[in-house]
Amino acid sequence: MRFLHVIEGPDQGATYALPDHEPQLIGRSTEALPITDREVSRRHAELTPDGGSWYLRDLESTNGTSINGQLLSGRARLERGDRISCGGTTLLFDEAPAGAIPIRAIEPGESTFEVIKRHPGGLGGDQPFQHQASNAMERLDVLLRANDLAVSSINADDYLPAFMDLLLGAFEAEHVVMIHFMGSAQEASTIKVASRRGSEEERIGLSRELIRLVQTEDRTILGRECRDAGADAQATTHWLIGSPLRAAGEVCGVVCLEFDGSAEGTQQSDGNLDLFHALAGQAGMALERGALMSELLAQGRLAAMGETVAAISHGIKNILQGLRGGADAVQLAIERKDLDLAAKGWPIVSRNIERIQALTMNMLGFARQRALELERTSVSKVAREAVDMMEALTKRSGVSIEFHEEEAVPPIPIDSPAILQVLINLLSNAVESAPKGSAIELKLGFNPGQATVSVDVIDSGPGIDPVVRDHLFEPFVTTKGQRGTGLGLVVSRRIAERHGGTLTCAQTGPNGTRMRIELPADGTGEEPDDTHGPRGMPESDLDVRFGAPEH
């Protein structure tokens, strides 16, 4: 049996066994080695055994296949240590990468394997192992620690190394090998190895016979293997325990322990065999749980992606319809040379350009968080700037904004552009809700006892439906129908919380809604030292100002 080790790429660290006499595909299709690299084609290259050697050929892949940096053409024979490059993935053929533990498959013709005990019950051979009740508490402690690992670990990359270290210490074994079958026993497997001595020049032996017995009988087996070391060397004896890893009622892998060949290293009790059997079963459940979690996360991401695309596409469609109507009116005015008609069409175009800008900014704010740049700034100054930026929208809507500021509101550490975005979002929502001819209140206050600055945005609209209010700060929840995207409040709350503050719907009802921002006056949010990039450009002719964002 030969091996492929992934030394570069998304699957770095994985090891695949290459069963003799069975060709293997490299790619992302279901019948290939499980490569996740998106630069690798679904059927990228083929590995073929022939006369004890392995050969590689490219399958007309998109990015080609290379061996040791040379682009492959035709069929090439692989040598131990060859590096195979497919897309962004590099695989090492039949040689352990630096720092890894090398493996060598022990074929039946190279050894004599004797079954000592099967679990449960004992069949065949000498059975020198007696139950040791005095070690029951130690076994319970190992089982509890393994349970903690299984519960606390989310994926196999975190779980397996810790679990294998636990096995080495608990059983005083020399090596532990965990093999995970890919889909079926006939396909290549991923292999993880741990040793008490770490990396070695000599390869660790992997008993094919023990793996076969455990897999076919689906039970824990204790055995003794005498390995032929060649004409000039003495045969060696190895004590082995193998147990099945089970998932969804099927054997999905095998975990093996190898012990020192001396008598002292082979005194494994019935209790230890029971413990190993239980731990292997627990490991199978942990791996199954990790696979299910990964599947659920992937499904959740796809569902969220679909919801996001649908919501944003719907918003863009509505904006484009508005732009089309305004553009048609302007086009007709140009053809008729009618300035009055152009004056009616242009505001429609302008309004929808502002909606595109608002949608883009909120999408960026939702998807990416830039580091805050905190400076002690007057919130009053930022609030007045927001009121000024809302002037065009308030005139079109027939409402006004009344600004009230308490005395002695001190400057506080804030990121001015971020807080400005929050205020514009809230004022925009208020303008959309307020009846024509009404006034929106923007109140700025200071609470010395709690060391907080509050900003209230109050409208006299119809209020928010109680069902919607419970989900108001969730993505894509909006009270604006086709005119809203449901991102403005999500982004605004996120900005407030990153400042160490809050954004809440303080009050809503048939007489209006009050949205409240509370920010710490002492600056308990992100510090300026937390930034990860250069400071933004100061106000100048190159500044870009955006229209009122939509909720």
Coordinates of C-alpha atoms in Angstrom, one line a residue:
M1 CA 0.0 0.0 0.0
R2 CA 1.3 3.5 -0.9
F3 CA 0.2 6.8 0.5
L4 CA -0.5 10.4 -0.7
H5 CA 0.1 13.3 1.8
V6 CA -1.4 16.7 1.2
I7 CA 1.4 19.2 2.0
E8 CA -0.1 22.3 0.5
G9 CA -3.7 23.5 -0.1
P10 CA -7.0 23.6 1.7
D11 CA -6.7 19.9 2.7
Q12 CA -3.2 20.2 4.1
G13 CA -2.4 17.5 6.6
A14 CA -4.6 14.8 5.1
T15 CA -3.2 11.4 4.2
Y16 CA -4.8 9.1 1.7
A17 CA -4.1 5.4 1.4
L18 CA -3.8 4.0 -2.1
P19 CA -5.1 0.4 -2.2
D20 CA -3.1 -2.0 -4.4
H21 CA -4.6 -2.9 -7.8
E22 CA -7.3 -0.1 -7.5
P23 CA -6.9 3.0 -9.7
Q24 CA -7.6 6.3 -7.9
L25 CA -8.9 9.6 -9.1
I26 CA -7.7 13.0 -7.9
G27 CA -10.4 15.6 -8.1
R28 CA -13.6 17.0 -6.5
S29 CA -16.1 14.4 -7.8
T30 CA -17.7 11.9 -5.4
E31 CA -15.7 8.9 -6.7
A32 CA -12.3 10.7 -6.3
L33 CA -10.0 11.4 -3.4
P34 CA -11.8 14.0 -1.3
I35 CA -10.0 17.1 -2.5
T36 CA -11.8 20.4 -1.7
D37 CA -9.5 22.8 -3.6
R38 CA -11.7 24.7 -6.0
E39 CA -8.8 25.0 -8.4
V40 CA -8.8 21.2 -8.9
S41 CA -11.1 19.9 -11.6
R42 CA -13.8 17.4 -10.7
R43 CA -11.8 14.7 -12.5
H44 CA -8.4 16.1 -12.5
A45 CA -5.9 13.3 -12.7
E46 CA -5.7 9.5 -12.4
L47 CA -3.4 7.3 -10.4
T48 CA -3.0 3.7 -11.7
P49 CA -1.1 0.8 -10.2
D50 CA 0.8 -1.4 -12.6
G51 CA 3.4 -4.1 -11.8
G52 CA 4.1 -2.8 -8.4
S53 CA 4.5 0.8 -9.5
W54 CA 2.1 3.7 -9.7
Y55 CA 1.5 5.9 -12.7
L56 CA -0.1 9.3 -13.1
R57 CA -1.8 10.9 -16.0
D58 CA -3.8 14.2 -16.4
L59 CA -7.4 14.0 -17.3
E60 CA -7.5 17.1 -19.4
S61 CA -7.9 19.2 -16.3
T62 CA -8.5 23.0 -16.4
N63 CA -5.2 23.9 -14.7
G64 CA -3.1 20.9 -15.6
T65 CA -1.0 18.5 -13.4
S66 CA 2.7 18.8 -12.6
I67 CA 5.2 16.4 -11.1
N68 CA 8.1 18.1 -9.3
G69 CA 7.3 21.4 -11.1
Q70 CA 7.2 19.9 -14.6
L71 CA 3.9 20.0 -16.4
L72 CA 2.7 16.4 -17.0
S73 CA 2.0 15.2 -20.6
G74 CA 1.1 11.6 -21.1
R75 CA 1.6 8.9 -18.5
A76 CA 4.4 9.2 -15.9
R77 CA 5.8 6.7 -13.4
L78 CA 5.9 8.0 -9.8
E79 CA 8.9 7.6 -7.5
R80 CA 8.8 7.9 -3.8
G81 CA 9.0 11.6 -2.8
D82 CA 7.5 12.9 -6.0
R83 CA 5.4 16.1 -5.6
I84 CA 2.2 16.2 -7.5
S85 CA 0.6 19.6 -8.1
C86 CA -3.0 20.0 -9.0
G87 CA -4.5 23.5 -8.8
G88 CA -3.4 25.0 -5.5
T89 CA -2.9 21.6 -3.9
T90 CA 0.5 19.7 -3.7
L91 CA 0.6 16.0 -2.7
L92 CA 3.6 14.0 -1.7
F93 CA 3.8 10.5 -3.0
D94 CA 4.6 7.6 -0.6
E95 CA 6.9 9.7 1.7
A96 CA 6.1 11.4 5.0
P97 CA 6.3 15.2 4.9
A98 CA 8.8 17.0 7.2
G99 CA 7.8 16.6 10.8
A100 CA 5.2 13.9 10.1
I101 CA 5.4 10.2 11.1
P102 CA 6.0 7.9 8.2
I103 CA 3.8 4.8 7.6
R104 CA 4.3 1.4 6.0
A105 CA 1.6 -1.0 5.4
I106 CA 2.4 -4.5 6.7
E107 CA 1.0 -7.0 4.1
P108 CA -0.2 -10.5 5.1
G109 CA 2.8 -12.1 3.3
E110 CA 5.2 -10.1 5.5
S111 CA 3.8 -11.2 8.9
T112 CA 1.9 -13.8 10.9
F113 CA -1.1 -12.4 12.7
E114 CA -2.7 -14.2 15.7
V115 CA -6.0 -13.2 17.3
I116 CA -5.7 -13.2 21.1
K117 CA -9.1 -11.9 22.1
R118 CA -12.2 -10.6 20.5
H119 CA -14.6 -8.2 22.3
P120 CA -17.0 -9.2 23.7
G121 CA -16.0 -12.7 24.8
G122 CA -12.7 -14.5 24.1
L123 CA -12.1 -16.7 21.1
G124 CA -9.0 -18.7 20.3
G125 CA -5.4 -18.3 21.4
D126 CA -3.8 -17.6 24.8
Q127 CA -5.8 -15.2 27.0
P128 CA -3.5 -13.9 29.8
F129 CA -5.6 -10.8 30.6
Q130 CA -7.6 -10.5 33.8
H131 CA -10.0 -7.8 34.8
Q132 CA -8.4 -5.2 37.2
A133 CA -11.2 -3.7 39.3
S134 CA -8.6 -1.5 41.2
N135 CA -8.2 0.6 38.0
A136 CA -11.9 1.2 37.5
M137 CA -11.7 4.9 38.7
E138 CA -8.8 5.5 36.3
R139 CA -10.8 4.1 33.4
L140 CA -13.7 6.3 34.4
D141 CA -11.5 9.3 34.5
V142 CA -10.2 8.5 30.9
L143 CA -13.8 8.0 29.7
L144 CA -14.9 11.3 31.2
R145 CA -12.0 13.2 29.6
A146 CA -12.8 11.6 26.3
N147 CA -16.4 12.6 26.7
D148 CA -15.3 16.2 27.3
L149 CA -13.3 16.2 24.1
A150 CA -16.2 14.8 22.1
V151 CA -18.6 17.4 23.5
S152 CA -16.3 20.5 23.2
S153 CA -14.7 19.8 19.8
I154 CA -16.6 21.0 16.8
N155 CA -14.6 19.5 13.9
A156 CA -12.3 16.5 13.4
D157 CA -9.2 18.7 13.0
D158 CA -9.5 19.8 16.6
Y159 CA -10.8 16.5 18.0
L160 CA -8.6 13.8 16.5
P161 CA -5.1 15.0 17.7
A162 CA -6.4 15.5 21.3
F163 CA -8.2 12.1 21.3
M164 CA -5.1 10.3 20.0
D165 CA -2.9 11.9 22.6
L166 CA -5.4 10.7 25.2
L167 CA -5.2 7.2 23.9
L168 CA -1.4 7.2 24.0
G169 CA -1.3 8.3 27.6
A170 CA -4.1 6.2 28.9
F171 CA -2.9 2.9 27.4
E172 CA 0.8 3.6 27.4
A173 CA 0.9 2.6 23.7
E174 CA 3.8 3.2 21.3
H175 CA 1.6 4.3 18.4
V176 CA -2.0 5.1 17.6
V177 CA -3.4 5.1 14.0
M178 CA -6.9 6.3 13.0
I179 CA -8.2 5.3 9.6
H180 CA -11.3 6.8 8.1
F181 CA -12.8 5.2 5.0
M182 CA -14.1 7.4 2.3
G183 CA -17.6 6.3 1.4
S184 CA -16.8 2.6 1.3
A185 CA -14.0 0.2 2.3
Q186 CA -12.9 0.0 -1.4
E187 CA -12.0 3.7 -1.6
A188 CA -9.0 5.5 -0.3
S189 CA -8.9 6.3 3.3
T190 CA -7.6 9.3 5.3
I191 CA -5.1 8.2 8.0
K192 CA -3.9 10.0 11.2
V193 CA -0.9 8.8 13.2
A194 CA 0.5 9.7 16.6
S195 CA 3.5 8.2 18.4
R196 CA 5.0 8.5 21.9
R197 CA 8.4 9.2 20.3
G198 CA 7.2 11.7 17.7
S199 CA 8.7 11.6 14.2
E200 CA 11.0 8.6 13.4
E201 CA 13.2 7.7 10.5
E202 CA 11.8 4.1 10.4
R203 CA 8.2 3.8 9.2
I204 CA 5.4 2.8 11.6
G205 CA 3.9 -0.5 10.6
L206 CA 0.2 -0.6 9.8
S207 CA -1.2 -4.1 10.0
R208 CA -3.5 -4.8 7.0
E209 CA -4.7 -8.0 8.6
L210 CA -5.9 -6.3 11.8
I211 CA -7.7 -3.6 9.9
R212 CA -9.4 -6.2 7.7
L213 CA -10.5 -8.3 10.7
V214 CA -11.8 -5.3 12.6
Q215 CA -13.6 -4.0 9.6
T216 CA -15.2 -7.2 8.5
E217 CA -16.1 -8.5 12.0
D218 CA -17.1 -5.1 13.3
R219 CA -15.6 -5.7 16.8
T220 CA -12.6 -4.9 18.9
I221 CA -9.7 -7.3 18.5
L222 CA -6.5 -7.9 20.4
G223 CA -3.8 -9.6 18.5
R224 CA -0.1 -10.4 18.2
E225 CA 1.8 -10.0 14.9
C226 CA 5.2 -11.4 14.1
R227 CA 6.8 -9.3 11.4
D228 CA 9.5 -10.6 9.1
A229 CA 12.3 -8.0 9.1
G230 CA 14.3 -9.6 6.2
A231 CA 17.0 -12.2 5.8
D232 CA 19.6 -10.2 7.8
A233 CA 17.4 -9.2 10.7
Q234 CA 15.4 -10.9 13.4
A235 CA 11.6 -11.0 13.3
T236 CA 9.8 -8.7 15.7
T237 CA 6.7 -9.2 17.7
H238 CA 4.0 -6.5 18.0
W239 CA 0.9 -6.4 20.2
L240 CA -2.0 -4.7 18.6
I241 CA -5.6 -3.6 19.5
G242 CA -8.0 -2.5 16.8
S243 CA -11.6 -1.2 17.2
P244 CA -14.2 -0.1 14.7
L245 CA -15.3 3.5 14.4
R246 CA -19.0 3.6 13.7
A247 CA -21.2 6.3 12.2
A248 CA -24.9 6.0 11.2
G249 CA -24.8 2.3 12.1
E250 CA -21.9 1.5 9.7
V251 CA -18.2 1.0 10.2
C252 CA -16.6 4.2 9.0
G253 CA -13.0 3.6 10.1
V254 CA -10.7 1.8 12.4
V255 CA -8.5 2.9 15.4
C256 CA -5.4 0.8 16.2
L257 CA -3.0 0.8 19.1
E258 CA 0.4 -0.8 19.0
F259 CA 2.4 -1.8 22.1
D260 CA 6.0 -2.7 22.8
G261 CA 6.7 -6.3 22.1
S262 CA 8.0 -7.0 25.7
A263 CA 5.9 -8.9 28.2
E264 CA 5.5 -5.8 30.3
G265 CA 4.0 -3.9 27.5
T266 CA 1.4 -6.5 26.7
Q267 CA -0.5 -6.9 29.9
Q268 CA -3.7 -5.4 28.7
S269 CA -6.6 -6.3 31.0
D270 CA -10.2 -7.1 30.1
G271 CA -11.1 -3.8 31.6
N272 CA -8.7 -2.0 29.3
L273 CA -10.1 -3.8 26.3
D274 CA -13.6 -2.7 27.4
L275 CA -12.4 0.8 27.8
F276 CA -10.8 0.9 24.4
H277 CA -13.9 -0.5 22.8
A278 CA -16.0 2.2 24.5
L279 CA -13.6 5.0 23.5
A280 CA -13.6 3.9 19.9
G281 CA -17.4 3.9 19.9
Q282 CA -17.4 7.4 21.4
A283 CA -14.9 8.6 18.8
G284 CA -17.1 7.3 16.0
M285 CA -20.1 9.2 17.4
A286 CA -17.9 12.4 17.8
L287 CA -16.8 12.1 14.1
E288 CA -20.4 11.6 13.0
R289 CA -21.5 14.6 15.0
G290 CA -18.7 16.7 13.5
A291 CA -19.7 15.6 10.0
L292 CA -23.4 16.4 10.7
M293 CA -22.5 19.8 12.1
S294 CA -20.4 20.6 9.0
E295 CA -23.3 19.5 6.8
L296 CA -25.8 21.7 8.8
L297 CA -23.5 24.7 8.7
A298 CA -23.1 24.2 4.9
Q299 CA -26.8 24.0 4.5
G300 CA -27.3 27.0 6.7
R301 CA -24.8 29.0 4.7
L302 CA -26.5 28.0 1.4
A303 CA -30.0 28.9 2.9
A304 CA -28.7 32.3 4.1
M305 CA -27.0 32.9 0.8
G306 CA -30.2 32.1 -1.1
E307 CA -32.2 34.4 1.2
T308 CA -29.6 37.1 0.8
V309 CA -29.5 36.9 -3.0
A310 CA -33.3 36.8 -3.2
A311 CA -33.8 39.8 -0.9
I312 CA -31.1 41.9 -2.6
S313 CA -32.2 40.9 -6.1
H314 CA -35.7 42.0 -5.2
G315 CA -34.5 45.3 -3.9
I316 CA -32.3 45.9 -7.0
K317 CA -35.2 45.0 -9.3
N318 CA -37.4 47.6 -7.7
I319 CA -34.7 50.2 -7.9
L320 CA -34.1 49.4 -11.6
Q321 CA -37.7 49.7 -12.3
G322 CA -37.7 53.2 -10.8
L323 CA -34.6 54.1 -12.8
R324 CA -36.2 52.8 -16.0
G325 CA -39.3 54.9 -15.5
G326 CA -37.2 58.1 -14.7
A327 CA -34.9 57.4 -17.6
D328 CA -37.8 57.0 -20.0
A329 CA -39.2 60.3 -18.9
V330 CA -35.9 62.1 -19.3
Q331 CA -35.4 60.4 -22.7
L332 CA -38.9 61.6 -23.8
A333 CA -38.2 65.1 -22.6
I334 CA -34.9 65.2 -24.6
E335 CA -36.7 64.1 -27.7
R336 CA -39.4 66.8 -27.2
K337 CA -37.0 69.3 -25.9
D338 CA -39.4 69.7 -22.9
L339 CA -37.5 71.0 -19.9
D340 CA -40.6 70.8 -17.7
L341 CA -41.0 67.1 -18.4
A342 CA -37.2 66.5 -17.8
A343 CA -37.6 68.3 -14.4
K344 CA -40.3 65.7 -13.5
G345 CA -38.3 62.7 -14.6
W346 CA -34.9 63.6 -13.2
P347 CA -35.9 63.5 -9.5
I348 CA -37.1 59.9 -10.1
V349 CA -33.6 59.0 -11.4
S350 CA -31.8 60.9 -8.6
R351 CA -33.9 59.2 -5.9
N352 CA -33.1 55.8 -7.2
I353 CA -29.4 56.5 -7.5
E354 CA -29.5 57.4 -3.8
R355 CA -31.3 54.1 -3.1
I356 CA -28.5 52.2 -5.0
Q357 CA -25.9 54.1 -3.0
A358 CA -27.7 53.3 0.3
L359 CA -28.1 49.6 -0.6
T360 CA -24.4 49.3 -1.5
M361 CA -23.3 51.0 1.7
N362 CA -25.5 48.8 3.9
M363 CA -24.5 45.7 2.1
L364 CA -20.8 46.6 2.7
G365 CA -21.5 47.3 6.3
F366 CA -23.4 44.0 6.7
A367 CA -20.8 41.9 5.1
R368 CA -17.6 43.5 6.3
Q369 CA -16.5 45.2 9.5
R370 CA -13.8 47.8 9.2
A371 CA -11.9 48.6 12.4
L372 CA -13.3 51.6 14.3
E373 CA -11.2 54.8 14.5
L374 CA -12.2 56.4 17.8
E375 CA -11.7 60.1 18.5
R376 CA -13.2 62.3 21.1
T377 CA -15.9 64.1 19.0
S378 CA -19.0 66.1 19.7
V379 CA -22.0 63.9 19.0
S380 CA -23.9 67.2 18.4
K381 CA -21.7 68.0 15.5
V382 CA -22.3 64.6 13.9
A383 CA -26.1 64.9 14.5
R384 CA -26.3 68.3 12.9
E385 CA -24.4 66.9 9.9
A386 CA -26.9 64.1 9.6
V387 CA -29.8 66.6 9.7
D388 CA -28.1 68.6 6.9
M389 CA -27.7 65.5 4.8
M390 CA -31.4 64.6 5.2
E391 CA -32.6 68.0 3.9
A392 CA -33.3 66.9 0.4
L393 CA -35.3 63.8 1.6
T394 CA -37.3 65.8 4.2
K395 CA -38.3 68.4 1.6
R396 CA -39.5 65.7 -0.8
S397 CA -41.4 64.0 2.0
G398 CA -42.9 67.1 3.4
V399 CA -41.6 66.6 6.9
S400 CA -39.1 68.5 9.1
I401 CA -36.5 67.5 11.7
E402 CA -36.3 69.3 15.0
F403 CA -33.0 69.0 16.8
H404 CA -32.9 69.3 20.7
E405 CA -29.7 69.1 22.7
E406 CA -29.3 69.2 26.4
E407 CA -26.5 71.3 27.9
A408 CA -23.2 70.0 28.9
V409 CA -23.0 67.0 26.5
P410 CA -19.3 66.3 26.5
P411 CA -17.3 65.0 23.5
I412 CA -17.0 61.2 23.6
P413 CA -14.8 58.7 21.8
I414 CA -16.6 57.7 18.6
D415 CA -16.0 56.8 15.0
S416 CA -17.7 59.8 13.4
P417 CA -18.5 58.3 9.9
A418 CA -19.9 55.2 11.5
I419 CA -22.2 57.0 13.9
L420 CA -23.2 59.3 11.1
Q421 CA -24.3 56.2 9.1
V422 CA -26.4 55.1 12.1
L423 CA -28.1 58.5 12.5
I424 CA -28.8 58.7 8.7
N425 CA -30.3 55.2 8.8
L426 CA -32.6 56.1 11.8
L427 CA -33.6 59.4 10.4
S428 CA -34.3 57.9 7.0
N429 CA -36.6 55.3 8.6
A430 CA -38.4 58.1 10.6
V431 CA -38.9 60.2 7.5
E432 CA -40.4 57.2 5.7
S433 CA -42.8 56.6 8.6
A434 CA -43.8 60.1 9.5
P435 CA -47.0 61.6 8.0
K436 CA -46.7 64.5 5.7
G437 CA -46.5 67.8 7.6
S438 CA -45.2 66.3 10.8
A439 CA -41.9 66.9 12.6
I440 CA -39.3 64.3 13.6
E441 CA -37.5 64.9 16.9
L442 CA -33.8 64.3 17.2
K443 CA -32.8 64.5 20.9
L444 CA -29.3 64.4 22.3
G445 CA -28.8 63.8 26.1
F446 CA -26.2 63.0 28.7
N447 CA -26.5 60.9 31.8
P448 CA -23.5 61.7 34.2
G449 CA -24.5 58.9 36.6
Q450 CA -24.3 56.2 34.0
A451 CA -21.7 58.0 31.9
T452 CA -23.7 57.6 28.7
V453 CA -24.8 59.8 25.9
S454 CA -28.2 59.1 24.4
V455 CA -29.6 59.9 21.0
D456 CA -33.4 59.6 20.4
V457 CA -35.1 59.6 17.0
I458 CA -38.8 60.1 17.4
D459 CA -41.5 60.1 14.7
S460 CA -45.3 60.3 14.8
G461 CA -46.0 57.5 12.4
P462 CA -48.2 54.5 12.8
G463 CA -45.7 52.5 14.8
I464 CA -44.2 49.1 14.2
D465 CA -46.3 45.9 14.1
P466 CA -45.5 43.8 17.2
V467 CA -44.7 40.7 15.1
V468 CA -42.1 42.8 13.1
R469 CA -40.7 44.4 16.3
D470 CA -39.6 41.0 17.7
H471 CA -37.4 40.5 14.6
L472 CA -36.6 44.2 13.8
F473 CA -32.8 43.8 14.1
E474 CA -32.6 40.6 12.0
P475 CA -31.3 40.7 8.4
F476 CA -33.9 41.3 5.7
V477 CA -36.7 42.2 8.1
T478 CA -38.2 45.5 6.9
T479 CA -41.3 47.6 7.4
K480 CA -40.9 49.3 4.1
G481 CA -42.1 46.6 1.8
Q482 CA -40.5 46.8 -1.6
R483 CA -38.6 50.0 -0.7
G484 CA -36.6 48.4 2.1
T485 CA -33.8 45.8 2.2
G486 CA -33.8 45.0 5.9
L487 CA -30.1 45.8 6.4
G488 CA -30.0 49.3 7.8
L489 CA -31.0 48.5 11.4
V490 CA -28.8 45.4 11.5
V491 CA -25.8 47.4 10.4
S492 CA -26.7 50.3 12.8
R493 CA -27.0 48.0 15.9
R494 CA -23.7 46.4 15.0
I495 CA -22.0 49.8 14.9
A496 CA -23.5 50.8 18.2
E497 CA -22.5 47.6 19.9
R498 CA -18.9 47.8 18.6
H499 CA -18.8 51.2 20.3
G500 CA -19.8 49.5 23.5
G501 CA -23.3 50.9 23.3
T502 CA -26.8 49.8 22.3
L503 CA -29.5 50.5 19.8
T504 CA -33.1 49.7 20.8
C505 CA -36.6 50.3 19.8
A506 CA -37.4 52.1 23.1
Q507 CA -41.1 52.7 22.3
T508 CA -43.6 52.2 19.5
G509 CA -47.3 52.5 19.0
P510 CA -50.1 54.1 17.0
N511 CA -48.7 57.6 18.0
G512 CA -45.1 57.0 16.8
T513 CA -41.8 55.2 17.4
R514 CA -38.8 56.1 19.5
M515 CA -35.4 54.6 18.5
R516 CA -32.6 55.1 21.0
I517 CA -28.9 54.9 20.8
E518 CA -26.8 54.9 24.0
L519 CA -23.1 55.3 23.8
P520 CA -20.5 55.1 26.6
A521 CA -18.9 58.5 27.4
D522 CA -15.8 56.8 28.6
G523 CA -15.2 54.8 25.4
T524 CA -15.6 51.1 26.3
G525 CA -15.8 50.0 22.7
E526 CA -12.9 49.3 20.3
E527 CA -9.8 51.4 20.9
P528 CA -7.9 53.3 18.3
D529 CA -5.1 50.8 18.8
D530 CA -7.4 48.1 17.5
T531 CA -7.4 49.4 14.0
H532 CA -5.8 47.3 11.3
G533 CA -5.2 49.8 8.5
P534 CA -4.4 53.4 7.7
R535 CA -6.7 56.1 8.8
G536 CA -9.3 57.4 6.4
M537 CA -8.7 60.4 4.2
P538 CA -9.9 63.7 5.9
E539 CA -12.7 65.8 4.5
S540 CA -11.5 67.2 1.2
D541 CA -12.6 67.5 -2.4
L542 CA -12.0 63.7 -2.7
D543 CA -14.6 62.8 0.0
V544 CA -17.6 60.8 -1.2
R545 CA -20.9 61.5 0.4
F546 CA -23.8 59.1 0.1
G547 CA -27.5 59.7 0.2
A548 CA -29.9 58.5 2.9
P549 CA -29.6 54.7 3.4
E550 CA -32.7 52.5 3.4
H551 CA -33.7 50.2 6.2

